[in-house]
PDB file of N, CA, C and O in Angstrom:
ATOM      1  N   ASP A   1      -6.552 -51.737  30.526  1.00  0.00           N
ATOM      2  CA  ASP A   1      -5.615 -52.273  31.055  1.00  0.00           C
ATOM      3  C   ASP A   1      -5.632 -52.517  32.573  1.00  0.00           C
ATOM      4  O   ASP A   1      -6.037 -51.449  33.112  1.00  0.00           O
ATOM      5  N   ILE A   2      -5.017 -53.326  33.258  1.00  0.00           N
ATOM      6  CA  ILE A   2      -5.209 -53.463  34.817  1.00  0.00           C
ATOM      7  C   ILE A   2      -3.791 -53.906  35.383  1.00  0.00           C
ATOM      8  O   ILE A   2      -3.077 -54.760  34.615  1.00  0.00           O
ATOM      9  N   GLY A   3      -3.304 -52.890  36.200  1.00  0.00           N
ATOM     10  CA  GLY A   3      -1.734 -53.351  36.746  1.00  0.00           C
ATOM     11  C   GLY A   3      -1.956 -53.322  38.141  1.00  0.00           C
ATOM     12  O   GLY A   3      -2.711 -52.917  38.742  1.00  0.00           O
ATOM     13  N   LEU A   4      -0.873 -54.260  38.898  1.00  0.00           N
ATOM     14  CA  LEU A   4      -1.136 -54.477  40.094  1.00  0.00           C
ATOM     15  C   LEU A   4       0.621 -54.927  40.509  1.00  0.00           C
ATOM     16  O   LEU A   4       1.275 -55.339  39.781  1.00  0.00           O
ATOM     17  N   TYR A   5       1.019 -53.878  41.615  1.00  0.00           N
ATOM     18  CA  TYR A   5       2.262 -53.950  41.846  1.00  0.00           C
ATOM     19  C   TYR A   5       2.368 -53.376  43.272  1.00  0.00           C
ATOM     20  O   TYR A   5       1.438 -52.744  43.889  1.00  0.00           O
ATOM     21  N   LEU A   6       3.728 -53.413  43.812  1.00  0.00           N
ATOM     22  CA  LEU A   6       4.093 -52.938  45.164  1.00  0.00           C
ATOM     23  C   LEU A   6       4.949 -51.805  45.037  1.00  0.00           C
ATOM     24  O   LEU A   6       5.971 -51.799  44.185  1.00  0.00           O
ATOM     25  N   LYS A   7       4.774 -50.762  46.041  1.00  0.00           N
ATOM     26  CA  LYS A   7       5.288 -49.401  45.870  1.00  0.00           C
ATOM     27  C   LYS A   7       5.230 -49.054  47.355  1.00  0.00           C
ATOM     28  O   LYS A   7       4.366 -48.546  47.694  1.00  0.00           O
ATOM     29  N   ASP A   8       6.489 -48.677  47.796  1.00  0.00           N
ATOM     30  CA  ASP A   8       6.728 -48.047  49.057  1.00  0.00           C
ATOM     31  C   ASP A   8       5.630 -48.673  50.256  1.00  0.00           C
ATOM     32  O   ASP A   8       4.852 -48.025  50.894  1.00  0.00           O
ATOM     33  N   ARG A   9       5.785 -50.006  50.262  1.00  0.00           N
ATOM     34  CA  ARG A   9       4.868 -50.948  51.331  1.00  0.00           C
ATOM     35  C   ARG A   9       3.179 -50.664  51.200  1.00  0.00           C
ATOM     36  O   ARG A   9       2.680 -50.780  52.010  1.00  0.00           O
ATOM     37  N   LYS A  10       3.072 -50.243  49.808  1.00  0.00           N
ATOM     38  CA  LYS A  10       1.724 -50.105  49.336  1.00  0.00           C
ATOM     39  C   LYS A  10       1.308 -51.214  48.251  1.00  0.00           C
ATOM     40  O   LYS A  10       2.340 -51.656  47.186  1.00  0.00           O
ATOM     41  N   LEU A  11       0.281 -51.672  48.436  1.00  0.00           N
ATOM     42  CA  LEU A  11      -0.437 -52.445  47.068  1.00  0.00           C
ATOM     43  C   LEU A  11      -1.015 -51.421  46.302  1.00  0.00           C
ATOM     44  O   LEU A  11      -1.812 -50.739  46.798  1.00  0.00           O
ATOM     45  N   VAL A  12      -0.703 -51.422  44.799  1.00  0.00           N
ATOM     46  CA  VAL A  12      -1.011 -50.578  44.055  1.00  0.00           C
ATOM     47  C   VAL A  12      -1.770 -51.308  42.751  1.00  0.00           C
ATOM     48  O   VAL A  12      -1.232 -52.283  42.198  1.00  0.00           O
ATOM     49  N   ILE A  13      -3.115 -50.698  42.685  1.00  0.00           N
ATOM     50  CA  ILE A  13      -3.829 -51.330  41.425  1.00  0.00           C
ATOM     51  C   ILE A  13      -4.194 -50.260  40.844  1.00  0.00           C
ATOM     52  O   ILE A  13      -4.905 -49.228  41.118  1.00  0.00           O
ATOM     53  N   GLN A  14      -3.802 -50.474  39.317  1.00  0.00           N
ATOM     54  CA  GLN A  14      -4.090 -49.124  38.102  1.00  0.00           C
ATOM     55  C   GLN A  14      -5.187 -49.892  37.290  1.00  0.00           C
ATOM     56  O   GLN A  14      -4.787 -51.061  36.808  1.00  0.00           O
ATOM     57  N   ILE A  15      -6.067 -49.181  36.872  1.00  0.00           N
ATOM     58  CA  ILE A  15      -7.192 -49.741  35.994  1.00  0.00           C
ATOM     59  C   ILE A  15      -7.024 -48.299  35.076  1.00  0.00           C
ATOM     60  O   ILE A  15      -7.568 -47.029  35.287  1.00  0.00           O
ATOM     61  N   ILE A  16      -6.638 -48.865  33.794  1.00  0.00           N
ATOM     62  CA  ILE A  16      -6.615 -47.818  32.739  1.00  0.00           C
ATOM     63  C   ILE A  16      -7.512 -47.905  31.852  1.00  0.00           C
ATOM     64  O   ILE A  16      -7.920 -49.104  31.031  1.00  0.00           O
ATOM     65  N   ASP A  17      -8.461 -47.006  31.276  1.00  0.00           N
ATOM     66  CA  ASP A  17      -9.784 -46.992  30.284  1.00  0.00           C
ATOM     67  C   ASP A  17      -9.234 -46.070  29.323  1.00  0.00           C
ATOM     68  O   ASP A  17      -8.713 -45.119  29.338  1.00  0.00           O
ATOM     69  N   ASN A  18      -9.653 -46.510  27.870  1.00  0.00           N
ATOM     70  CA  ASN A  18      -9.355 -45.773  26.777  1.00  0.00           C
ATOM     71  C   ASN A  18     -10.473 -45.392  26.242  1.00  0.00           C
ATOM     72  O   ASN A  18     -10.492 -45.045  25.028  1.00  0.00           O
ATOM     73  N   GLY A  19     -11.417 -44.977  27.211  1.00  0.00           N
ATOM     74  CA  GLY A  19     -12.706 -44.419  26.355  1.00  0.00           C
ATOM     75  C   GLY A  19     -12.849 -42.748  26.296  1.00  0.00           C
ATOM     76  O   GLY A  19     -13.988 -42.398  26.436  1.00  0.00           O
ATOM     77  N   GLY A  20     -12.078 -42.336  26.287  1.00  0.00           N
ATOM     78  CA  GLY A  20     -11.944 -40.658  25.857  1.00  0.00           C
ATOM     79  C   GLY A  20     -11.702 -39.880  27.274  1.00  0.00           C
ATOM     80  O   GLY A  20     -11.737 -38.667  26.611  1.00  0.00           O
ATOM     81  N   GLY A  21     -11.536 -40.265  28.438  1.00  0.00           N
ATOM     82  CA  GLY A  21     -11.477 -39.470  29.516  1.00  0.00           C
ATOM     83  C   GLY A  21     -12.685 -38.824  30.323  1.00  0.00           C
ATOM     84  O   GLY A  21     -13.780 -39.140  29.600  1.00  0.00           O
ATOM     85  N   ILE A  22     -12.439 -38.166  31.173  1.00  0.00           N
ATOM     86  CA  ILE A  22     -13.904 -37.859  32.113  1.00  0.00           C
ATOM     87  C   ILE A  22     -13.619 -36.179  31.854  1.00  0.00           C
ATOM     88  O   ILE A  22     -12.605 -35.529  32.155  1.00  0.00           O
ATOM     89  N   GLU A  23     -14.758 -35.625  31.373  1.00  0.00           N
ATOM     90  CA  GLU A  23     -14.722 -34.043  31.533  1.00  0.00           C
ATOM     91  C   GLU A  23     -14.352 -33.439  32.751  1.00  0.00           C
ATOM     92  O   GLU A  23     -14.759 -33.821  33.965  1.00  0.00           O
ATOM     93  N   ASP A  24     -13.542 -32.357  32.806  1.00  0.00           N
ATOM     94  CA  ASP A  24     -13.161 -31.893  34.151  1.00  0.00           C
ATOM     95  C   ASP A  24     -14.319 -31.247  35.240  1.00  0.00           C
ATOM     96  O   ASP A  24     -14.471 -31.406  36.018  1.00  0.00           O
ATOM     97  N   GLU A  25     -15.287 -30.795  34.097  1.00  0.00           N
ATOM     98  CA  GLU A  25     -16.850 -30.449  34.810  1.00  0.00           C
ATOM     99  C   GLU A  25     -17.391 -31.573  35.639  1.00  0.00           C
ATOM    100  O   GLU A  25     -18.065 -31.443  36.996  1.00  0.00           O
ATOM    101  N   ILE A  26     -17.433 -32.974  35.104  1.00  0.00           N
ATOM    102  CA  ILE A  26     -17.991 -34.256  35.747  1.00  0.00           C
ATOM    103  C   ILE A  26     -16.756 -34.894  36.804  1.00  0.00           C
ATOM    104  O   ILE A  26     -17.213 -35.023  37.876  1.00  0.00           O
ATOM    105  N   MET A  27     -15.483 -34.471  36.649  1.00  0.00           N
ATOM    106  CA  MET A  27     -14.353 -35.060  37.465  1.00  0.00           C
ATOM    107  C   MET A  27     -14.636 -34.510  39.015  1.00  0.00           C
ATOM    108  O   MET A  27     -14.277 -35.331  39.772  1.00  0.00           O
ATOM    109  N   LYS A  28     -14.942 -33.324  39.187  1.00  0.00           N
ATOM    110  CA  LYS A  28     -14.992 -32.809  40.370  1.00  0.00           C
ATOM    111  C   LYS A  28     -15.999 -33.565  41.219  1.00  0.00           C
ATOM    112  O   LYS A  28     -15.963 -33.231  42.597  1.00  0.00           O
ATOM    113  N   ASP A  29     -17.026 -34.153  40.496  1.00  0.00           N
ATOM    114  CA  ASP A  29     -18.369 -34.520  41.384  1.00  0.00           C
ATOM    115  C   ASP A  29     -18.053 -35.914  41.382  1.00  0.00           C
ATOM    116  O   ASP A  29     -19.178 -36.550  42.166  1.00  0.00           O
ATOM    117  N   ILE A  30     -17.401 -36.851  40.797  1.00  0.00           N
ATOM    118  CA  ILE A  30     -17.407 -38.147  40.383  1.00  0.00           C
ATOM    119  C   ILE A  30     -17.879 -39.022  41.904  1.00  0.00           C
ATOM    120  O   ILE A  30     -18.206 -40.161  41.947  1.00  0.00           O
ATOM    121  N   PHE A  31     -16.994 -38.673  43.021  1.00  0.00           N
ATOM    122  CA  PHE A  31     -17.220 -39.331  44.263  1.00  0.00           C
ATOM    123  C   PHE A  31     -18.073 -38.855  45.263  1.00  0.00           C
ATOM    124  O   PHE A  31     -18.340 -39.177  46.176  1.00  0.00           O
ATOM    125  N   ASN A  32     -18.874 -37.950  44.772  1.00  0.00           N
ATOM    126  CA  ASN A  32     -20.015 -37.403  45.669  1.00  0.00           C
ATOM    127  C   ASN A  32     -21.459 -38.534  45.546  1.00  0.00           C
ATOM    128  O   ASN A  32     -21.464 -39.020  44.504  1.00  0.00           O
ATOM    129  N   ALA A  33     -21.937 -38.500  46.748  1.00  0.00           N
ATOM    130  CA  ALA A  33     -22.973 -39.349  46.652  1.00  0.00           C
ATOM    131  C   ALA A  33     -24.146 -38.759  45.921  1.00  0.00           C
ATOM    132  O   ALA A  33     -24.314 -37.774  45.696  1.00  0.00           O
ATOM    133  N   TYR A  34     -24.983 -39.871  45.307  1.00  0.00           N
ATOM    134  CA  TYR A  34     -25.978 -39.921  44.382  1.00  0.00           C
ATOM    135  C   TYR A  34     -25.621 -38.722  43.225  1.00  0.00           C
ATOM    136  O   TYR A  34     -26.643 -38.264  42.465  1.00  0.00           O
ATOM    137  N   PHE A  35     -24.303 -38.393  42.589  1.00  0.00           N
ATOM    138  CA  PHE A  35     -23.878 -37.993  41.337  1.00  0.00           C
ATOM    139  C   PHE A  35     -24.052 -39.013  40.505  1.00  0.00           C
ATOM    140  O   PHE A  35     -23.149 -40.014  40.669  1.00  0.00           O
ATOM    141  N   SER A  36     -24.705 -39.056  39.244  1.00  0.00           N
ATOM    142  CA  SER A  36     -24.682 -39.853  38.148  1.00  0.00           C
ATOM    143  C   SER A  36     -24.790 -39.162  36.887  1.00  0.00           C
ATOM    144  O   SER A  36     -25.504 -38.058  36.841  1.00  0.00           O
ATOM    145  N   THR A  37     -24.153 -39.685  36.003  1.00  0.00           N
ATOM    146  CA  THR A  37     -24.194 -39.043  34.554  1.00  0.00           C
ATOM    147  C   THR A  37     -25.434 -40.024  33.967  1.00  0.00           C
ATOM    148  O   THR A  37     -25.874 -39.751  32.636  1.00  0.00           O
ATOM    149  N   LYS A  38     -25.703 -41.148  34.365  1.00  0.00           N
ATOM    150  CA  LYS A  38     -26.847 -41.839  33.735  1.00  0.00           C
ATOM    151  C   LYS A  38     -28.307 -41.233  33.783  1.00  0.00           C
ATOM    152  O   LYS A  38     -28.550 -40.714  34.954  1.00  0.00           O
ATOM    153  N   THR A  39     -29.024 -41.408  32.802  1.00  0.00           N
ATOM    154  CA  THR A  39     -30.297 -40.521  32.894  1.00  0.00           C
ATOM    155  C   THR A  39     -31.645 -41.791  33.340  1.00  0.00           C
ATOM    156  O   THR A  39     -32.547 -41.357  34.109  1.00  0.00           O
ATOM    157  N   GLN A  40     -31.143 -43.026  33.394  1.00  0.00           N
ATOM    158  CA  GLN A  40     -31.977 -44.186  33.776  1.00  0.00           C
ATOM    159  C   GLN A  40     -31.300 -44.924  34.886  1.00  0.00           C
ATOM    160  O   GLN A  40     -29.943 -45.489  34.632  1.00  0.00           O
ATOM    161  N   ARG A  41     -31.816 -45.354  35.899  1.00  0.00           N
ATOM    162  CA  ARG A  41     -31.326 -46.411  36.712  1.00  0.00           C
ATOM    163  C   ARG A  41     -30.181 -45.942  37.439  1.00  0.00           C
ATOM    164  O   ARG A  41     -29.602 -46.803  38.121  1.00  0.00           O
ATOM    165  N   GLY A  42     -29.648 -44.888  37.403  1.00  0.00           N
ATOM    166  CA  GLY A  42     -28.253 -44.324  37.939  1.00  0.00           C
ATOM    167  C   GLY A  42     -28.718 -43.933  39.332  1.00  0.00           C
ATOM    168  O   GLY A  42     -29.312 -42.888  39.406  1.00  0.00           O
ATOM    169  N   LYS A  43     -27.972 -44.402  40.438  1.00  0.00           N
ATOM    170  CA  LYS A  43     -28.271 -44.104  41.798  1.00  0.00           C
ATOM    171  C   LYS A  43     -27.158 -43.150  42.159  1.00  0.00           C
ATOM    172  O   LYS A  43     -27.029 -42.575  43.110  1.00  0.00           O
ATOM    173  N   GLY A  44     -25.798 -43.183  41.171  1.00  0.00           N
ATOM    174  CA  GLY A  44     -24.801 -42.246  41.838  1.00  0.00           C
ATOM    175  C   GLY A  44     -24.209 -42.845  43.319  1.00  0.00           C
ATOM    176  O   GLY A  44     -23.768 -41.887  43.841  1.00  0.00           O
ATOM    177  N   MET A  45     -23.997 -44.097  43.626  1.00  0.00           N
ATOM    178  CA  MET A  45     -23.376 -44.635  44.798  1.00  0.00           C
ATOM    179  C   MET A  45     -22.181 -45.314  44.336  1.00  0.00           C
ATOM    180  O   MET A  45     -21.547 -45.516  45.337  1.00  0.00           O
ATOM    181  N   GLY A  46     -22.085 -45.850  43.431  1.00  0.00           N
ATOM    182  CA  GLY A  46     -21.006 -46.760  43.014  1.00  0.00           C
ATOM    183  C   GLY A  46     -19.574 -46.325  43.634  1.00  0.00           C
ATOM    184  O   GLY A  46     -18.953 -46.800  44.447  1.00  0.00           O
ATOM    185  N   LEU A  47     -19.161 -45.154  42.782  1.00  0.00           N
ATOM    186  CA  LEU A  47     -17.768 -44.641  42.889  1.00  0.00           C
ATOM    187  C   LEU A  47     -17.882 -43.940  44.815  1.00  0.00           C
ATOM    188  O   LEU A  47     -16.716 -44.026  45.245  1.00  0.00           O
ATOM    189  N   TYR A  48     -18.934 -43.383  45.120  1.00  0.00           N
ATOM    190  CA  TYR A  48     -18.971 -42.955  46.531  1.00  0.00           C
ATOM    191  C   TYR A  48     -18.525 -44.057  47.612  1.00  0.00           C
ATOM    192  O   TYR A  48     -17.927 -43.761  48.509  1.00  0.00           O
ATOM    193  N   ILE A  49     -19.311 -44.987  47.540  1.00  0.00           N
ATOM    194  CA  ILE A  49     -19.106 -46.497  48.392  1.00  0.00           C
ATOM    195  C   ILE A  49     -17.862 -46.968  48.250  1.00  0.00           C
ATOM    196  O   ILE A  49     -17.006 -47.050  48.967  1.00  0.00           O
ATOM    197  N   THR A  50     -17.159 -46.955  47.012  1.00  0.00           N
ATOM    198  CA  THR A  50     -16.084 -47.589  46.564  1.00  0.00           C
ATOM    199  C   THR A  50     -15.146 -46.984  47.399  1.00  0.00           C
ATOM    200  O   THR A  50     -13.999 -47.393  48.167  1.00  0.00           O
ATOM    201  N   LYS A  51     -14.892 -45.463  47.183  1.00  0.00           N
ATOM    202  CA  LYS A  51     -14.143 -44.591  47.821  1.00  0.00           C
ATOM    203  C   LYS A  51     -14.138 -44.649  49.117  1.00  0.00           C
ATOM    204  O   LYS A  51     -13.125 -44.544  50.037  1.00  0.00           O
ATOM    205  N   SER A  52     -15.470 -44.699  49.711  1.00  0.00           N
ATOM    206  CA  SER A  52     -15.573 -44.829  51.202  1.00  0.00           C
ATOM    207  C   SER A  52     -15.004 -46.152  51.717  1.00  0.00           C
ATOM    208  O   SER A  52     -14.162 -45.922  53.036  1.00  0.00           O
ATOM    209  N   PHE A  53     -14.942 -47.245  51.187  1.00  0.00           N
ATOM    210  CA  PHE A  53     -14.714 -48.596  51.659  1.00  0.00           C
ATOM    211  C   PHE A  53     -13.171 -48.451  51.627  1.00  0.00           C
ATOM    212  O   PHE A  53     -12.344 -48.996  52.497  1.00  0.00           O
ATOM    213  N   ILE A  54     -12.343 -47.910  50.488  1.00  0.00           N
ATOM    214  CA  ILE A  54     -11.073 -47.976  50.620  1.00  0.00           C
ATOM    215  C   ILE A  54     -10.382 -47.229  51.333  1.00  0.00           C
ATOM    216  O   ILE A  54      -9.612 -47.483  52.094  1.00  0.00           O
ATOM    217  N   GLU A  55     -11.232 -45.874  51.547  1.00  0.00           N
ATOM    218  CA  GLU A  55     -10.372 -45.010  52.474  1.00  0.00           C
ATOM    219  C   GLU A  55     -10.707 -45.218  54.062  1.00  0.00           C
ATOM    220  O   GLU A  55      -9.742 -44.883  54.949  1.00  0.00           O
ATOM    221  N   PHE A  56     -11.929 -45.548  54.474  1.00  0.00           N
ATOM    222  CA  PHE A  56     -12.237 -45.639  55.896  1.00  0.00           C
ATOM    223  C   PHE A  56     -11.934 -47.137  56.255  1.00  0.00           C
ATOM    224  O   PHE A  56     -11.136 -47.149  57.507  1.00  0.00           O
ATOM    225  N   ASP A  57     -12.040 -48.196  55.536  1.00  0.00           N
ATOM    226  CA  ASP A  57     -11.960 -49.669  55.915  1.00  0.00           C
ATOM    227  C   ASP A  57     -10.737 -49.944  55.636  1.00  0.00           C
ATOM    228  O   ASP A  57     -10.053 -50.823  56.600  1.00  0.00           O
ATOM    229  N   LEU A  58     -10.193 -49.771  54.583  1.00  0.00           N
ATOM    230  CA  LEU A  58      -8.628 -50.128  54.206  1.00  0.00           C
ATOM    231  C   LEU A  58      -7.687 -49.134  54.316  1.00  0.00           C
ATOM    232  O   LEU A  58      -6.364 -49.624  54.244  1.00  0.00           O
ATOM    233  N   GLU A  59      -7.933 -47.995  54.687  1.00  0.00           N
ATOM    234  CA  GLU A  59      -7.011 -46.955  55.337  1.00  0.00           C
ATOM    235  C   GLU A  59      -6.322 -46.626  53.965  1.00  0.00           C
ATOM    236  O   GLU A  59      -4.887 -46.292  54.059  1.00  0.00           O
ATOM    237  N   GLY A  60      -6.662 -46.873  52.692  1.00  0.00           N
ATOM    238  CA  GLY A  60      -6.058 -46.669  51.337  1.00  0.00           C
ATOM    239  C   GLY A  60      -6.501 -45.325  50.665  1.00  0.00           C
ATOM    240  O   GLY A  60      -6.944 -44.231  51.226  1.00  0.00           O
ATOM    241  N   LYS A  61      -6.420 -45.157  49.652  1.00  0.00           N
ATOM    242  CA  LYS A  61      -6.439 -43.933  48.618  1.00  0.00           C
ATOM    243  C   LYS A  61      -6.999 -44.551  47.436  1.00  0.00           C
ATOM    244  O   LYS A  61      -6.651 -45.503  47.103  1.00  0.00           O
ATOM    245  N   LEU A  62      -7.829 -43.928  46.788  1.00  0.00           N
ATOM    246  CA  LEU A  62      -8.395 -43.920  45.447  1.00  0.00           C
ATOM    247  C   LEU A  62      -8.558 -42.790  44.683  1.00  0.00           C
ATOM    248  O   LEU A  62      -9.083 -41.650  45.402  1.00  0.00           O
ATOM    249  N   PHE A  63      -8.001 -42.602  43.603  1.00  0.00           N
ATOM    250  CA  PHE A  63      -8.004 -41.395  42.803  1.00  0.00           C
ATOM    251  C   PHE A  63      -8.106 -41.650  41.283  1.00  0.00           C
ATOM    252  O   PHE A  63      -7.735 -42.538  40.794  1.00  0.00           O
ATOM    253  N   ILE A  64      -8.535 -40.664  40.600  1.00  0.00           N
ATOM    254  CA  ILE A  64      -9.012 -40.681  39.236  1.00  0.00           C
ATOM    255  C   ILE A  64      -8.459 -39.660  38.403  1.00  0.00           C
ATOM    256  O   ILE A  64      -8.588 -38.364  38.661  1.00  0.00           O
ATOM    257  N   GLU A  65      -7.606 -39.893  37.407  1.00  0.00           N
ATOM    258  CA  GLU A  65      -7.116 -38.743  36.891  1.00  0.00           C
ATOM    259  C   GLU A  65      -7.293 -39.208  34.998  1.00  0.00           C
ATOM    260  O   GLU A  65      -7.021 -40.384  34.601  1.00  0.00           O
ATOM    261  N   ASN A  66      -7.099 -37.945  34.573  1.00  0.00           N
ATOM    262  CA  ASN A  66      -7.019 -38.204  32.965  1.00  0.00           C
ATOM    263  C   ASN A  66      -5.694 -38.020  32.504  1.00  0.00           C
ATOM    264  O   ASN A  66      -4.742 -37.211  32.988  1.00  0.00           O
ATOM    265  N   SER A  67      -5.361 -38.608  31.196  1.00  0.00           N
ATOM    266  CA  SER A  67      -4.110 -38.606  30.878  1.00  0.00           C
ATOM    267  C   SER A  67      -4.157 -38.139  29.476  1.00  0.00           C
ATOM    268  O   SER A  67      -4.854 -38.580  28.515  1.00  0.00           O
ATOM    269  N   ASP A  68      -3.968 -36.514  29.312  1.00  0.00           N
ATOM    270  CA  ASP A  68      -4.220 -35.735  28.007  1.00  0.00           C
ATOM    271  C   ASP A  68      -3.069 -35.691  27.433  1.00  0.00           C
ATOM    272  O   ASP A  68      -2.093 -35.886  27.951  1.00  0.00           O
ATOM    273  N   PRO A  69      -3.164 -35.698  25.935  1.00  0.00           N
ATOM    274  CA  PRO A  69      -3.998 -35.601  25.147  1.00  0.00           C
ATOM    275  C   PRO A  69      -4.793 -37.034  24.553  1.00  0.00           C
ATOM    276  O   PRO A  69      -5.469 -36.971  23.674  1.00  0.00           O
ATOM    277  N   ILE A  70      -4.129 -38.080  25.226  1.00  0.00           N
ATOM    278  CA  ILE A  70      -4.190 -39.274  24.411  1.00  0.00           C
ATOM    279  C   ILE A  70      -5.919 -39.654  24.963  1.00  0.00           C
ATOM    280  O   ILE A  70      -6.483 -40.391  24.064  1.00  0.00           O
ATOM    281  N   GLY A  71      -6.408 -39.209  25.994  1.00  0.00           N
ATOM    282  CA  GLY A  71      -7.986 -39.699  26.174  1.00  0.00           C
ATOM    283  C   GLY A  71      -8.290 -40.666  27.188  1.00  0.00           C
ATOM    284  O   GLY A  71      -9.189 -41.652  27.375  1.00  0.00           O
ATOM    285  N   TYR A  72      -7.021 -40.956  28.047  1.00  0.00           N
ATOM    286  CA  TYR A  72      -7.192 -42.121  29.006  1.00  0.00           C
ATOM    287  C   TYR A  72      -7.638 -41.814  30.258  1.00  0.00           C
ATOM    288  O   TYR A  72      -7.395 -40.673  30.588  1.00  0.00           O
ATOM    289  N   THR A  73      -8.264 -42.699  30.945  1.00  0.00           N
ATOM    290  CA  THR A  73      -8.418 -42.255  32.312  1.00  0.00           C
ATOM    291  C   THR A  73      -7.889 -43.372  33.100  1.00  0.00           C
ATOM    292  O   THR A  73      -7.845 -44.570  32.895  1.00  0.00           O
ATOM    293  N   THR A  74      -7.005 -42.871  34.092  1.00  0.00           N
ATOM    294  CA  THR A  74      -6.497 -44.036  35.083  1.00  0.00           C
ATOM    295  C   THR A  74      -7.140 -43.768  36.573  1.00  0.00           C
ATOM    296  O   THR A  74      -7.019 -42.810  37.132  1.00  0.00           O
ATOM    297  N   ALA A  75      -7.599 -44.858  36.932  1.00  0.00           N
ATOM    298  CA  ALA A  75      -8.030 -45.055  38.487  1.00  0.00           C
ATOM    299  C   ALA A  75      -6.863 -45.874  39.203  1.00  0.00           C
ATOM    300  O   ALA A  75      -6.316 -46.892  38.930  1.00  0.00           O
ATOM    301  N   THR A  76      -6.419 -45.125  40.407  1.00  0.00           N
ATOM    302  CA  THR A  76      -5.628 -45.667  41.143  1.00  0.00           C
ATOM    303  C   THR A  76      -6.034 -45.907  42.462  1.00  0.00           C
ATOM    304  O   THR A  76      -6.618 -44.918  43.091  1.00  0.00           O
ATOM    305  N   ILE A  77      -5.812 -47.198  42.853  1.00  0.00           N
ATOM    306  CA  ILE A  77      -6.101 -47.814  44.494  1.00  0.00           C
ATOM    307  C   ILE A  77      -4.774 -47.986  44.883  1.00  0.00           C
ATOM    308  O   ILE A  77      -3.966 -48.943  44.541  1.00  0.00           O
ATOM    309  N   GLU A  78      -4.447 -47.499  45.996  1.00  0.00           N
ATOM    310  CA  GLU A  78      -3.118 -47.641  47.085  1.00  0.00           C
ATOM    311  C   GLU A  78      -3.773 -47.978  48.354  1.00  0.00           C
ATOM    312  O   GLU A  78      -4.751 -47.424  48.993  1.00  0.00           O
ATOM    313  N   ILE A  79      -3.033 -49.320  48.805  1.00  0.00           N
ATOM    314  CA  ILE A  79      -3.873 -49.743  50.119  1.00  0.00           C
ATOM    315  C   ILE A  79      -2.329 -50.249  50.884  1.00  0.00           C
ATOM    316  O   ILE A  79      -1.525 -51.127  50.350  1.00  0.00           O
ATOM    317  N   PRO A  80      -2.246 -49.689  51.976  1.00  0.00           N
ATOM    318  CA  PRO A  80      -0.910 -49.806  52.703  1.00  0.00           C
ATOM    319  C   PRO A  80      -1.140 -51.444  53.237  1.00  0.00           C
ATOM    320  O   PRO A  80      -1.806 -51.670  53.506  1.00  0.00           O
ATOM    321  N   LEU A  81       0.088 -51.888  53.239  1.00  0.00           N
ATOM    322  CA  LEU A  81       0.493 -53.185  53.719  1.00  0.00           C
ATOM    323  C   LEU A  81       0.624 -53.504  55.163  1.00  0.00           C
ATOM    324  O   LEU A  81       0.690 -54.406  55.746  1.00  0.00           O
ATOM    325  N   ASP A  82       0.929 -52.246  55.915  1.00  0.00           N
ATOM    326  CA  ASP A  82       1.281 -52.251  57.481  1.00  0.00           C
ATOM    327  C   ASP A  82       0.036 -52.326  58.159  1.00  0.00           C
ATOM    328  O   ASP A  82      -1.136 -51.796  58.026  1.00  0.00           O
TER     329      ASP A  82
END
């Protein structure tokens, strides 16, 4: 599911995935450059570049969290409108 709404002068985009969640051991590293769980062709730059762009260029925030015990993962992007 993808949601888009306004909250406190921010554009909020939420992407909800029902793929079973992300293990805590992996979650702490997902925004690190060159971190990948893929064994082939994974460069580990996608989330690092995405977070950098959102935070530095758009002055926003990107965070990812699991919804237990259901197994959903929610990525939330907040971009200020000011």
